[in-house]
Amino acid sequence: MADGLKGRTALVTGGSRGIGAAVCRALAEAGAAVAINCRERIGQAELLAGEINDRGGHAMAIAADVSQRDAVTAMVDRVTAGLGPIDILVNNAGIAITRGVDDLTEDDFDRTILVNLKSVFLCTQAVLPAMRAKKWGRIVNISSGAARGAGSIGPHYNASKAGMEGLTRGYAARLVKEGITVNAVAPSLIETDMMSGQPQLVSRIPLGRFGTAEEVAKAVMLLVDNAYMTGQTIALSGGMAFN
């Protein structure tokens, strides 16, 4: 897809590291201008934007708390002014607060739903007018195997990701006639900061290793490139089955 996205603008939330950074690089390599969102790590986001720009791409870093409506509105306005109307949205921002059933608090639950689920709603609503005006849009939500399986983080995390997949299907069904596709990628046990210090989890994976952020990015790009696929979730699990 070299230069296949030339003229397109992408926004990746939580884009400064891990899966988000890999997605930013892949989008830039395909020719898209990329807005790299982060909440706090603006230095990391700026380094990644500089790397992309040095390679002949076009990127900007933008700090915003995507769980807050006003922050999302301001971010979309800034990206539109700096790079153009947003054609591609990758909802990757998320938190993983590991808790057992007995130590899970109401605050843990509320924060997880706010950051992992409400942010998807807020960002999607904010980019839809520009996508509708062009009759072209790609929205990809980064879910998790925890949307369908037990997972290792906790039931609050399961709920946030299951909700994200519900949003994915709901938006897809309502936007399908407007040239806008909405899909999800559900990785499990990817080698990122979230999984650091948990090497024992490798034993759960039939393939025998963690997945990579780059492998997740390839699945995202498949969805961006496919106008016929919508309302779907692609699972990347190294052979783990979820019932």
Short mmCIF file of C-alpha atoms in Angstrom, two decimals:
data_model
loop_
_atom_site.label_atom_id
_atom_site.label_comp_id
_atom_site.label_asym_id
_atom_site.label_seq_id
_atom_site.Cartn_x
_atom_site.Cartn_y
_atom_site.Cartn_z
CA MET A 1 0.00 0.00 0.00
CA ALA A 2 2.98 2.32 -0.60
CA ASP A 3 1.55 5.83 -1.08
CA GLY A 4 -1.93 4.25 -1.19
CA LEU A 5 -3.07 6.66 1.52
CA LYS A 6 -1.46 9.78 0.05
CA GLY A 7 -3.75 12.73 0.70
CA ARG A 8 -5.38 11.04 3.69
CA THR A 9 -5.09 12.22 7.30
CA ALA A 10 -5.02 9.76 10.20
CA LEU A 11 -5.44 10.27 13.94
CA VAL A 12 -4.10 7.57 16.28
CA THR A 13 -5.01 7.91 19.95
CA GLY A 14 -2.44 6.61 22.41
CA GLY A 15 0.01 6.72 19.53
CA SER A 16 3.28 7.51 21.25
CA ARG A 17 4.39 3.94 22.01
CA GLY A 18 3.63 0.24 21.64
CA ILE A 19 0.83 -0.71 19.28
CA GLY A 20 -0.10 2.92 18.65
CA ALA A 21 3.41 3.85 17.52
CA ALA A 22 3.59 0.83 15.20
CA VAL A 23 0.26 1.86 13.64
CA CYS A 24 1.50 5.45 13.19
CA ARG A 25 4.60 4.22 11.36
CA ALA A 26 2.57 1.90 9.11
CA LEU A 27 0.09 4.64 8.20
CA ALA A 28 2.91 7.07 7.44
CA GLU A 29 4.69 4.50 5.27
CA ALA A 30 1.45 4.13 3.29
CA GLY A 31 1.44 7.87 2.62
CA ALA A 32 -1.00 9.21 5.22
CA ALA A 33 -0.34 12.32 7.27
CA VAL A 34 -0.46 11.17 10.90
CA ALA A 35 -1.53 12.91 14.10
CA ILE A 36 0.03 11.13 17.08
CA ASN A 37 -2.10 11.61 20.18
CA CYS A 38 -0.95 11.02 23.74
CA ARG A 39 -2.20 12.09 27.15
CA GLU A 40 1.10 12.82 28.91
CA ARG A 41 4.07 11.47 26.93
CA ILE A 42 4.30 14.39 24.51
CA GLY A 43 8.08 14.02 24.34
CA GLN A 44 7.75 10.46 23.04
CA ALA A 45 5.05 11.51 20.58
CA GLU A 46 7.24 14.36 19.30
CA LEU A 47 10.18 11.98 18.83
CA LEU A 48 8.00 9.66 16.75
CA ALA A 49 6.64 12.57 14.70
CA GLY A 50 10.22 13.71 14.09
CA GLU A 51 11.21 10.21 12.99
CA ILE A 52 8.32 10.09 10.50
CA ASN A 53 9.04 13.58 9.19
CA ASP A 54 12.75 12.77 8.78
CA ARG A 55 11.76 9.83 6.56
CA GLY A 56 9.79 12.13 4.27
CA GLY A 57 6.42 11.60 5.93
CA HIS A 58 4.11 14.13 7.53
CA ALA A 59 3.29 13.87 11.24
CA MET A 60 2.41 15.97 14.27
CA ALA A 61 2.20 15.20 17.98
CA ILE A 62 -0.81 16.33 19.98
CA ALA A 63 -1.49 15.92 23.70
CA ALA A 64 -5.11 15.48 24.75
CA ASP A 65 -7.09 13.45 27.27
CA VAL A 66 -9.41 11.59 24.89
CA SER A 67 -11.81 10.70 27.72
CA GLN A 68 -12.81 14.39 27.94
CA ARG A 69 -15.20 15.88 25.35
CA ASP A 70 -13.72 19.39 25.22
CA ALA A 71 -10.19 18.02 24.87
CA VAL A 72 -11.29 15.78 21.98
CA THR A 73 -13.03 18.66 20.19
CA ALA A 74 -9.95 20.88 20.52
CA MET A 75 -7.67 18.05 19.34
CA VAL A 76 -9.72 17.36 16.21
CA ASP A 77 -9.79 21.09 15.41
CA ARG A 78 -5.99 21.30 15.75
CA VAL A 79 -5.36 18.21 13.64
CA THR A 80 -7.72 19.47 10.95
CA ALA A 81 -5.96 22.83 10.88
CA GLY A 82 -2.50 21.25 10.82
CA LEU A 83 -2.93 18.21 8.57
CA GLY A 84 -6.41 18.38 7.05
CA PRO A 85 -9.77 16.75 7.79
CA ILE A 86 -9.44 13.35 9.50
CA ASP A 87 -10.12 10.40 7.18
CA ILE A 88 -8.79 7.58 9.38
CA LEU A 89 -9.30 7.20 13.14
CA VAL A 90 -7.54 4.51 15.16
CA ASN A 91 -8.91 4.35 18.71
CA ASN A 92 -5.96 2.84 20.55
CA ALA A 93 -5.81 4.82 23.83
CA GLY A 94 -6.45 2.68 26.87
CA ILE A 95 -5.47 1.79 30.41
CA ALA A 96 -5.03 -1.60 32.04
CA ILE A 97 -5.42 -1.57 35.82
CA THR A 98 -4.86 -5.17 36.93
CA ARG A 99 -7.31 -6.09 39.69
CA GLY A 100 -8.87 -9.22 41.15
CA VAL A 101 -12.60 -9.44 41.85
CA ASP A 102 -12.10 -8.61 45.54
CA ASP A 103 -9.82 -5.58 45.14
CA LEU A 104 -11.59 -3.97 42.16
CA THR A 105 -12.93 -0.56 43.22
CA GLU A 106 -15.64 1.64 41.77
CA ASP A 107 -12.98 4.19 40.81
CA ASP A 108 -10.99 1.52 38.93
CA PHE A 109 -14.16 0.55 37.04
CA ASP A 110 -15.16 4.12 36.21
CA ARG A 111 -11.68 5.14 35.03
CA THR A 112 -11.39 2.05 32.83
CA ILE A 113 -14.76 2.62 31.15
CA LEU A 114 -14.01 6.33 30.70
CA VAL A 115 -10.61 5.87 29.06
CA ASN A 116 -11.17 2.61 27.16
CA LEU A 117 -14.78 3.01 26.04
CA LYS A 118 -16.11 6.57 26.33
CA SER A 119 -13.04 7.86 24.48
CA VAL A 120 -14.02 5.72 21.46
CA PHE A 121 -17.48 7.30 21.44
CA LEU A 122 -16.12 10.85 21.83
CA CYS A 123 -13.45 10.53 19.14
CA THR A 124 -15.79 8.79 16.70
CA GLN A 125 -18.49 11.44 17.08
CA ALA A 126 -15.90 14.19 16.58
CA VAL A 127 -14.51 12.86 13.28
CA LEU A 128 -17.78 11.75 11.67
CA PRO A 129 -18.81 15.12 10.15
CA ALA A 130 -15.60 15.33 8.06
CA MET A 131 -15.85 11.67 7.00
CA ARG A 132 -19.50 12.09 6.02
CA ALA A 133 -18.66 15.19 3.98
CA LYS A 134 -16.15 13.14 1.96
CA LYS A 135 -18.27 9.95 1.97
CA TRP A 136 -15.08 8.13 2.98
CA GLY A 137 -13.79 7.09 6.37
CA ARG A 138 -12.00 4.30 8.20
CA ILE A 139 -12.41 3.76 11.93
CA VAL A 140 -10.42 0.98 13.59
CA ASN A 141 -10.83 0.26 17.30
CA ILE A 142 -8.10 -1.60 19.18
CA SER A 143 -9.99 -4.10 21.32
CA SER A 144 -8.60 -7.17 23.10
CA GLY A 145 -9.13 -10.89 23.44
CA ALA A 146 -10.51 -9.92 26.86
CA ALA A 147 -13.71 -8.79 25.12
CA ARG A 148 -14.58 -12.48 24.75
CA GLY A 149 -12.20 -14.37 27.06
CA ALA A 150 -11.27 -14.24 30.73
CA GLY A 151 -8.13 -12.15 30.24
CA SER A 152 -5.53 -11.39 32.89
CA ILE A 153 -6.42 -7.79 33.83
CA GLY A 154 -9.89 -7.98 35.36
CA PRO A 155 -13.64 -7.88 34.68
CA HIS A 156 -13.68 -4.07 34.37
CA TYR A 157 -11.24 -4.37 31.46
CA ASN A 158 -13.32 -7.16 29.89
CA ALA A 159 -16.38 -4.91 30.08
CA SER A 160 -14.62 -1.93 28.50
CA LYS A 161 -13.40 -3.96 25.52
CA ALA A 162 -16.69 -5.82 25.03
CA GLY A 163 -18.38 -2.41 24.99
CA MET A 164 -15.90 -1.20 22.38
CA GLU A 165 -16.83 -4.10 20.11
CA GLY A 166 -20.52 -3.26 20.63
CA LEU A 167 -19.82 0.32 19.55
CA THR A 168 -17.92 -1.03 16.55
CA ARG A 169 -20.88 -3.05 15.32
CA GLY A 170 -23.40 -0.33 16.13
CA TYR A 171 -21.55 2.39 14.22
CA ALA A 172 -20.72 0.05 11.32
CA ALA A 173 -24.37 -0.80 10.73
CA ARG A 174 -25.41 2.86 10.74
CA LEU A 175 -22.57 4.26 8.62
CA VAL A 176 -22.25 1.51 5.99
CA LYS A 177 -24.10 3.50 3.30
CA GLU A 178 -21.92 6.58 3.83
CA GLY A 179 -18.58 5.13 2.74
CA ILE A 180 -17.36 4.77 6.33
CA THR A 181 -16.19 1.40 7.65
CA VAL A 182 -15.86 0.62 11.36
CA ASN A 183 -13.92 -2.44 12.49
CA ALA A 184 -11.90 -3.68 15.44
CA VAL A 185 -8.64 -5.54 15.99
CA ALA A 186 -8.49 -7.71 19.11
CA PRO A 187 -4.91 -8.57 20.06
CA SER A 188 -4.03 -10.87 22.93
CA LEU A 189 -0.68 -10.94 24.74
CA ILE A 190 1.32 -8.52 22.60
CA GLU A 191 4.88 -7.67 23.60
CA THR A 192 4.33 -4.11 24.88
CA ASP A 193 4.86 -2.22 28.14
CA MET A 194 1.48 -3.57 29.30
CA MET A 195 2.85 -7.14 29.21
CA SER A 196 6.33 -6.42 30.55
CA GLY A 197 7.22 -8.45 33.59
CA GLN A 198 4.71 -11.20 32.82
CA PRO A 199 6.78 -13.78 30.88
CA GLN A 200 4.76 -16.61 32.47
CA LEU A 201 1.85 -15.69 30.18
CA VAL A 202 3.74 -17.03 27.15
CA SER A 203 2.77 -20.54 28.26
CA ARG A 204 -0.85 -19.75 27.33
CA ILE A 205 0.01 -19.07 23.70
CA PRO A 206 0.05 -22.09 21.34
CA LEU A 207 2.46 -20.26 19.02
CA GLY A 208 4.92 -20.02 21.90
CA ARG A 209 5.64 -16.29 21.87
CA PHE A 210 4.04 -12.90 22.41
CA GLY A 211 2.70 -11.10 19.34
CA THR A 212 4.39 -7.92 18.15
CA ALA A 213 3.02 -4.40 17.79
CA GLU A 214 3.98 -4.53 14.11
CA GLU A 215 1.76 -7.60 13.60
CA VAL A 216 -1.16 -5.68 15.09
CA ALA A 217 -0.40 -2.73 12.81
CA LYS A 218 -0.58 -5.01 9.76
CA ALA A 219 -4.10 -6.05 10.76
CA VAL A 220 -5.09 -2.39 11.14
CA MET A 221 -3.75 -1.63 7.67
CA LEU A 222 -5.71 -4.54 6.20
CA LEU A 223 -8.91 -2.95 7.53
CA VAL A 224 -7.97 0.55 6.33
CA ASP A 225 -7.38 -0.85 2.85
CA ASN A 226 -10.63 -2.84 2.61
CA ALA A 227 -13.81 -0.94 1.67
CA TYR A 228 -16.01 -4.06 1.82
CA MET A 229 -15.17 -5.14 5.37
CA THR A 230 -17.13 -3.46 8.17
CA GLY A 231 -18.52 -4.36 11.58
CA GLN A 232 -15.86 -7.05 12.04
CA THR A 233 -13.29 -7.89 14.71
CA ILE A 234 -9.98 -9.45 13.69
CA ALA A 235 -8.46 -11.53 16.48
CA LEU A 236 -4.68 -11.84 16.83
CA SER A 237 -4.11 -14.47 19.47
CA GLY A 238 -1.23 -16.73 18.48
CA GLY A 239 -3.69 -19.64 18.31
CA MET A 240 -5.50 -19.08 21.62
CA ALA A 241 -9.23 -19.86 21.36
CA PHE A 242 -11.89 -17.83 23.13
CA ASN A 243 -15.30 -19.31 23.77
#
